[in-house]
């Protein structure tokens, strides 16, 4: 299988994993930067992630336009992905979701911060982007490049940005890591919320977060193990390496 074919397969798996794990529902999406042409990215046509197949994957440019339009509908919020890839050359995978457990951290002054080892991948800091700051009253959706670029700018060099009253966007160096980061962000939000109800919370130190992220970048064993586990849970046996 060529690199691009493999990536299309992995993107379908990523869609199904995120749906199965409850990170996305009928809404939300995941994309990957094109491995040979960094000015393009792969994203499904407008379809619920759980139902995405290889035939649904389309290519887009960094202004959010579909390459070779075929009349199929695109996600309204594809500009999130376009602007993230445009402004962040090191990013190769992006997830946008509305995960319920994370929403409180976008509408209060309580910062989302890693509270356990596997959640260190969300990074030291999780900024909150408020569309109203620059654009006033909108329907809260990111529907053009101006919105997208403003969001991408507030991500800065972090791995996750909360979107006030809407959801979140995760952007990392690879498709596999963006999927696990999106999953563990939800778990961290749940654990942090529970812990805060119990009393004072001890967060990971910045040094612990940096050490965990740098170790994760050096090894592929853990990535393969979690990907295989998540793929099988999501019923993707037919799409795994054969
Ligand atoms: Mn959205």
PDB file of C-alpha atoms in Angstrom, residues 47-239:
ATOM      1  CA  UNK A  47     -20.619  12.719   6.929  1.00  0.00           C
ATOM      2  CA  UNK A  48     -20.887  11.493  10.522  1.00  0.00           C
ATOM      3  CA  UNK A  49     -17.458  10.136  11.531  1.00  0.00           C
ATOM      4  CA  UNK A  50     -18.766   6.674  12.447  1.00  0.00           C
ATOM      5  CA  UNK A  51     -20.052   6.175   8.890  1.00  0.00           C
ATOM      6  CA  UNK A  52     -16.982   7.424   6.992  1.00  0.00           C
ATOM      7  CA  UNK A  53     -15.519   5.036   4.392  1.00  0.00           C
ATOM      8  CA  UNK A  54     -12.509   5.282   2.058  1.00  0.00           C
ATOM      9  CA  UNK A  55     -14.763   6.643  -0.710  1.00  0.00           C
ATOM     10  CA  UNK A  56     -15.756   9.609   1.459  1.00  0.00           C
ATOM     11  CA  UNK A  57     -12.199  10.940   1.846  1.00  0.00           C
ATOM     12  CA  UNK A  58     -11.502  14.098  -0.172  1.00  0.00           C
ATOM     13  CA  UNK A  59      -8.483  16.374  -0.570  1.00  0.00           C
ATOM     14  CA  UNK A  60      -8.633  20.070   0.338  1.00  0.00           C
ATOM     15  CA  UNK A  61      -6.248  22.985  -0.091  1.00  0.00           C
ATOM     16  CA  UNK A  62      -5.152  25.298   2.703  1.00  0.00           C
ATOM     17  CA  UNK A  63      -7.974  27.732   1.980  1.00  0.00           C
ATOM     18  CA  UNK A  64     -10.518  24.959   2.657  1.00  0.00           C
ATOM     19  CA  UNK A  65     -11.513  24.389  -0.979  1.00  0.00           C
ATOM     20  CA  UNK A  66     -12.068  20.830  -2.189  1.00  0.00           C
ATOM     21  CA  UNK A  67      -9.588  19.644  -4.843  1.00  0.00           C
ATOM     22  CA  UNK A  68     -11.537  18.298  -7.833  1.00  0.00           C
ATOM     23  CA  UNK A  69     -15.010  19.203  -6.478  1.00  0.00           C
ATOM     24  CA  UNK A  70     -17.518  16.465  -7.285  1.00  0.00           C
ATOM     25  CA  UNK A  71     -20.681  18.076  -5.981  1.00  0.00           C
ATOM     26  CA  UNK A  72     -20.413  16.387  -2.583  1.00  0.00           C
ATOM     27  CA  UNK A  73     -21.028  18.497   0.497  1.00  0.00           C
ATOM     28  CA  UNK A  74     -18.041  19.613   2.604  1.00  0.00           C
ATOM     29  CA  UNK A  75     -18.065  20.133   6.362  1.00  0.00           C
ATOM     30  CA  UNK A  76     -19.034  23.748   7.136  1.00  0.00           C
ATOM     31  CA  UNK A  77     -16.150  23.988   9.610  1.00  0.00           C
ATOM     32  CA  UNK A  78     -13.391  22.636   7.328  1.00  0.00           C
ATOM     33  CA  UNK A  79     -11.708  26.063   7.717  1.00  0.00           C
ATOM     34  CA  UNK A  80     -10.565  24.968  11.177  1.00  0.00           C
ATOM     35  CA  UNK A  81      -8.327  22.346   9.540  1.00  0.00           C
ATOM     36  CA  UNK A  82      -7.253  24.551   6.618  1.00  0.00           C
ATOM     37  CA  UNK A  83      -6.104  27.383   8.877  1.00  0.00           C
ATOM     38  CA  UNK A  84      -4.369  25.083  11.376  1.00  0.00           C
ATOM     39  CA  UNK A  85      -2.330  23.447   8.558  1.00  0.00           C
ATOM     40  CA  UNK A  86      -1.637  26.850   7.005  1.00  0.00           C
ATOM     41  CA  UNK A  87      -0.344  28.473  10.197  1.00  0.00           C
ATOM     42  CA  UNK A  88       1.305  25.436  11.799  1.00  0.00           C
ATOM     43  CA  UNK A  89       3.652  23.599   9.396  1.00  0.00           C
ATOM     44  CA  UNK A  90       4.607  21.092  12.121  1.00  0.00           C
ATOM     45  CA  UNK A  91       0.997  19.902  12.509  1.00  0.00           C
ATOM     46  CA  UNK A  92      -0.040  16.803  10.526  1.00  0.00           C
ATOM     47  CA  UNK A  93      -3.252  15.747  12.247  1.00  0.00           C
ATOM     48  CA  UNK A  94      -6.268  17.731  13.466  1.00  0.00           C
ATOM     49  CA  UNK A  95      -9.493  16.870  15.327  1.00  0.00           C
ATOM     50  CA  UNK A  96     -12.466  19.138  15.959  1.00  0.00           C
ATOM     51  CA  UNK A  97     -15.108  17.987  18.436  1.00  0.00           C
ATOM     52  CA  UNK A  98     -17.714  19.094  20.935  1.00  0.00           C
ATOM     53  CA  UNK A  99     -16.853  16.614  23.712  1.00  0.00           C
ATOM     54  CA  UNK A 100     -19.178  17.278  26.624  1.00  0.00           C
ATOM     55  CA  UNK A 101     -16.616  16.695  29.396  1.00  0.00           C
ATOM     56  CA  UNK A 102     -14.408  19.485  28.016  1.00  0.00           C
ATOM     57  CA  UNK A 103     -17.082  22.127  27.528  1.00  0.00           C
ATOM     58  CA  UNK A 104     -17.036  23.435  31.152  1.00  0.00           C
ATOM     59  CA  UNK A 105     -13.352  24.354  30.757  1.00  0.00           C
ATOM     60  CA  UNK A 106     -14.221  26.631  27.833  1.00  0.00           C
ATOM     61  CA  UNK A 107     -16.911  28.573  29.710  1.00  0.00           C
ATOM     62  CA  UNK A 108     -15.337  29.002  33.156  1.00  0.00           C
ATOM     63  CA  UNK A 109     -12.029  30.366  34.373  1.00  0.00           C
ATOM     64  CA  UNK A 110     -10.861  26.880  35.433  1.00  0.00           C
ATOM     65  CA  UNK A 111      -7.897  25.880  33.240  1.00  0.00           C
ATOM     66  CA  UNK A 112      -7.715  22.355  31.798  1.00  0.00           C
ATOM     67  CA  UNK A 113      -4.366  20.881  32.876  1.00  0.00           C
ATOM     68  CA  UNK A 114      -2.936  17.365  32.832  1.00  0.00           C
ATOM     69  CA  UNK A 115      -3.637  15.462  36.049  1.00  0.00           C
ATOM     70  CA  UNK A 116      -2.224  12.042  35.084  1.00  0.00           C
ATOM     71  CA  UNK A 117       0.536  10.549  32.936  1.00  0.00           C
ATOM     72  CA  UNK A 118      -1.433   9.518  29.829  1.00  0.00           C
ATOM     73  CA  UNK A 119      -3.002  12.972  29.636  1.00  0.00           C
ATOM     74  CA  UNK A 120       0.369  14.734  29.566  1.00  0.00           C
ATOM     75  CA  UNK A 121      -0.034  14.712  25.782  1.00  0.00           C
ATOM     76  CA  UNK A 122      -2.536  17.597  26.034  1.00  0.00           C
ATOM     77  CA  UNK A 123       0.468  19.767  26.928  1.00  0.00           C
ATOM     78  CA  UNK A 124       1.368  22.359  29.556  1.00  0.00           C
ATOM     79  CA  UNK A 125      -1.259  24.871  28.611  1.00  0.00           C
ATOM     80  CA  UNK A 126      -4.695  24.698  26.972  1.00  0.00           C
ATOM     81  CA  UNK A 127      -5.785  28.132  25.719  1.00  0.00           C
ATOM     82  CA  UNK A 128      -9.424  29.146  25.336  1.00  0.00           C
ATOM     83  CA  UNK A 129     -10.438  30.854  22.101  1.00  0.00           C
ATOM     84  CA  UNK A 130     -13.571  32.998  22.133  1.00  0.00           C
ATOM     85  CA  UNK A 131     -14.981  33.728  18.664  1.00  0.00           C
ATOM     86  CA  UNK A 132     -16.820  36.748  20.099  1.00  0.00           C
ATOM     87  CA  UNK A 133     -13.608  38.567  20.988  1.00  0.00           C
ATOM     88  CA  UNK A 134     -12.939  39.399  17.350  1.00  0.00           C
ATOM     89  CA  UNK A 135     -16.210  38.624  15.578  1.00  0.00           C
ATOM     90  CA  UNK A 136     -18.930  39.609  18.072  1.00  0.00           C
ATOM     91  CA  UNK A 137     -22.231  37.734  17.907  1.00  0.00           C
ATOM     92  CA  UNK A 138     -21.975  34.790  15.491  1.00  0.00           C
ATOM     93  CA  UNK A 139     -23.597  31.357  15.382  1.00  0.00           C
ATOM     94  CA  UNK A 140     -20.309  30.193  17.001  1.00  0.00           C
ATOM     95  CA  UNK A 141     -19.224  28.112  13.981  1.00  0.00           C
ATOM     96  CA  UNK A 142     -15.895  28.516  12.177  1.00  0.00           C
ATOM     97  CA  UNK A 143     -17.165  29.065   8.657  1.00  0.00           C
ATOM     98  CA  UNK A 144     -14.429  31.038   6.880  1.00  0.00           C
ATOM     99  CA  UNK A 145     -10.665  31.509   6.841  1.00  0.00           C
ATOM    100  CA  UNK A 146     -10.820  34.642   9.021  1.00  0.00           C
ATOM    101  CA  UNK A 147     -12.444  32.616  11.801  1.00  0.00           C
ATOM    102  CA  UNK A 148     -10.073  29.709  11.174  1.00  0.00           C
ATOM    103  CA  UNK A 149      -6.923  31.825  11.251  1.00  0.00           C
ATOM    104  CA  UNK A 150      -7.967  33.555  14.446  1.00  0.00           C
ATOM    105  CA  UNK A 151      -8.495  30.157  16.064  1.00  0.00           C
ATOM    106  CA  UNK A 152      -5.221  28.769  14.658  1.00  0.00           C
ATOM    107  CA  UNK A 153      -3.355  31.792  16.011  1.00  0.00           C
ATOM    108  CA  UNK A 154      -4.698  31.282  19.515  1.00  0.00           C
ATOM    109  CA  UNK A 155      -3.589  27.629  19.431  1.00  0.00           C
ATOM    110  CA  UNK A 156      -0.029  29.052  19.293  1.00  0.00           C
ATOM    111  CA  UNK A 157       2.452  26.240  20.052  1.00  0.00           C
ATOM    112  CA  UNK A 158      -0.013  24.240  22.146  1.00  0.00           C
ATOM    113  CA  UNK A 159      -1.675  20.929  21.220  1.00  0.00           C
ATOM    114  CA  UNK A 160      -5.247  21.740  22.128  1.00  0.00           C
ATOM    115  CA  UNK A 161      -7.420  24.838  22.069  1.00  0.00           C
ATOM    116  CA  UNK A 162     -10.847  25.083  23.695  1.00  0.00           C
ATOM    117  CA  UNK A 163     -13.518  27.028  21.801  1.00  0.00           C
ATOM    118  CA  UNK A 164     -15.786  28.942  24.181  1.00  0.00           C
ATOM    119  CA  UNK A 165     -19.370  27.691  24.148  1.00  0.00           C
ATOM    120  CA  UNK A 166     -18.652  25.341  21.229  1.00  0.00           C
ATOM    121  CA  UNK A 167     -15.988  22.660  21.602  1.00  0.00           C
ATOM    122  CA  UNK A 168     -12.298  22.184  20.971  1.00  0.00           C
ATOM    123  CA  UNK A 169      -9.624  21.615  18.357  1.00  0.00           C
ATOM    124  CA  UNK A 170      -6.640  19.311  18.786  1.00  0.00           C
ATOM    125  CA  UNK A 171      -3.593  19.592  16.505  1.00  0.00           C
ATOM    126  CA  UNK A 172      -0.468  17.446  16.755  1.00  0.00           C
ATOM    127  CA  UNK A 173       2.445  16.124  14.711  1.00  0.00           C
ATOM    128  CA  UNK A 174       0.634  13.011  13.416  1.00  0.00           C
ATOM    129  CA  UNK A 175      -2.795  11.477  12.835  1.00  0.00           C
ATOM    130  CA  UNK A 176      -2.220   8.723  15.419  1.00  0.00           C
ATOM    131  CA  UNK A 177      -1.216  11.167  18.150  1.00  0.00           C
ATOM    132  CA  UNK A 178      -4.046  13.591  17.463  1.00  0.00           C
ATOM    133  CA  UNK A 179      -6.528  10.754  17.971  1.00  0.00           C
ATOM    134  CA  UNK A 180      -5.031   9.659  21.299  1.00  0.00           C
ATOM    135  CA  UNK A 181      -4.640  13.270  22.431  1.00  0.00           C
ATOM    136  CA  UNK A 182      -8.330  13.954  21.708  1.00  0.00           C
ATOM    137  CA  UNK A 183      -9.310  10.813  23.642  1.00  0.00           C
ATOM    138  CA  UNK A 184      -7.124  11.508  26.676  1.00  0.00           C
ATOM    139  CA  UNK A 185      -8.231  15.153  26.760  1.00  0.00           C
ATOM    140  CA  UNK A 186     -11.739  13.891  27.476  1.00  0.00           C
ATOM    141  CA  UNK A 187     -10.491  11.466  30.133  1.00  0.00           C
ATOM    142  CA  UNK A 188      -8.410  14.231  31.746  1.00  0.00           C
ATOM    143  CA  UNK A 189     -11.426  16.557  31.803  1.00  0.00           C
ATOM    144  CA  UNK A 190     -13.481  13.904  33.605  1.00  0.00           C
ATOM    145  CA  UNK A 191     -10.773  13.061  36.137  1.00  0.00           C
ATOM    146  CA  UNK A 192      -9.925  16.716  36.772  1.00  0.00           C
ATOM    147  CA  UNK A 193     -13.604  17.594  37.256  1.00  0.00           C
ATOM    148  CA  UNK A 194     -14.113  14.723  39.714  1.00  0.00           C
ATOM    149  CA  UNK A 195     -10.907  15.539  41.593  1.00  0.00           C
ATOM    150  CA  UNK A 196     -11.846  19.211  41.915  1.00  0.00           C
ATOM    151  CA  UNK A 197     -15.113  18.191  43.569  1.00  0.00           C
ATOM    152  CA  UNK A 198     -13.132  16.122  46.074  1.00  0.00           C
ATOM    153  CA  UNK A 199     -10.653  18.813  47.113  1.00  0.00           C
ATOM    154  CA  UNK A 200      -7.333  20.395  46.161  1.00  0.00           C
ATOM    155  CA  UNK A 201      -5.877  18.909  43.014  1.00  0.00           C
ATOM    156  CA  UNK A 202      -2.212  18.081  42.418  1.00  0.00           C
ATOM    157  CA  UNK A 203      -1.501  18.647  38.729  1.00  0.00           C
ATOM    158  CA  UNK A 204       1.480  17.262  36.794  1.00  0.00           C
ATOM    159  CA  UNK A 205       4.439  19.630  36.932  1.00  0.00           C
ATOM    160  CA  UNK A 206       5.655  21.292  33.731  1.00  0.00           C
ATOM    161  CA  UNK A 207       8.795  19.161  33.923  1.00  0.00           C
ATOM    162  CA  UNK A 208       6.726  15.973  34.179  1.00  0.00           C
ATOM    163  CA  UNK A 209       4.617  17.011  31.174  1.00  0.00           C
ATOM    164  CA  UNK A 210       7.703  17.815  29.069  1.00  0.00           C
ATOM    165  CA  UNK A 211       9.401  14.544  30.035  1.00  0.00           C
ATOM    166  CA  UNK A 212       6.330  12.469  29.151  1.00  0.00           C
ATOM    167  CA  UNK A 213       5.807  14.199  25.789  1.00  0.00           C
ATOM    168  CA  UNK A 214       9.457  13.928  24.802  1.00  0.00           C
ATOM    169  CA  UNK A 215       9.555  10.213  25.701  1.00  0.00           C
ATOM    170  CA  UNK A 216       6.354   9.566  23.725  1.00  0.00           C
ATOM    171  CA  UNK A 217       7.908  11.220  20.656  1.00  0.00           C
ATOM    172  CA  UNK A 218      10.919   8.864  20.816  1.00  0.00           C
ATOM    173  CA  UNK A 219       9.022   5.578  20.905  1.00  0.00           C
ATOM    174  CA  UNK A 220       6.623   3.960  18.467  1.00  0.00           C
ATOM    175  CA  UNK A 221       5.787   0.853  20.521  1.00  0.00           C
ATOM    176  CA  UNK A 222       3.149   2.556  22.638  1.00  0.00           C
ATOM    177  CA  UNK A 223       1.556   4.244  19.619  1.00  0.00           C
ATOM    178  CA  UNK A 224       1.200   0.929  17.776  1.00  0.00           C
ATOM    179  CA  UNK A 225      -0.250  -0.800  20.811  1.00  0.00           C
ATOM    180  CA  UNK A 226      -2.906   1.813  21.507  1.00  0.00           C
ATOM    181  CA  UNK A 227      -3.794   2.175  17.797  1.00  0.00           C
ATOM    182  CA  UNK A 228      -4.334  -1.561  17.425  1.00  0.00           C
ATOM    183  CA  UNK A 229      -6.430  -1.663  20.608  1.00  0.00           C
ATOM    184  CA  UNK A 230      -8.584   1.318  19.630  1.00  0.00           C
ATOM    185  CA  UNK A 231      -9.017   0.057  16.046  1.00  0.00           C
ATOM    186  CA  UNK A 232     -10.279  -3.328  17.200  1.00  0.00           C
ATOM    187  CA  UNK A 233     -12.621  -1.788  19.746  1.00  0.00           C
ATOM    188  CA  UNK A 234     -14.034   0.353  16.943  1.00  0.00           C
ATOM    189  CA  UNK A 235     -14.565  -2.739  14.729  1.00  0.00           C
ATOM    190  CA  UNK A 236     -11.930  -1.856  12.124  1.00  0.00           C
ATOM    191  CA  UNK A 237     -10.402  -5.347  11.691  1.00  0.00           C
ATOM    192  CA  UNK A 238     -11.159  -5.089   7.965  1.00  0.00           C
ATOM    193  CA  UNK A 239      -9.033  -1.950   7.693  1.00  0.00           C
TER     194      UNK A 239
END
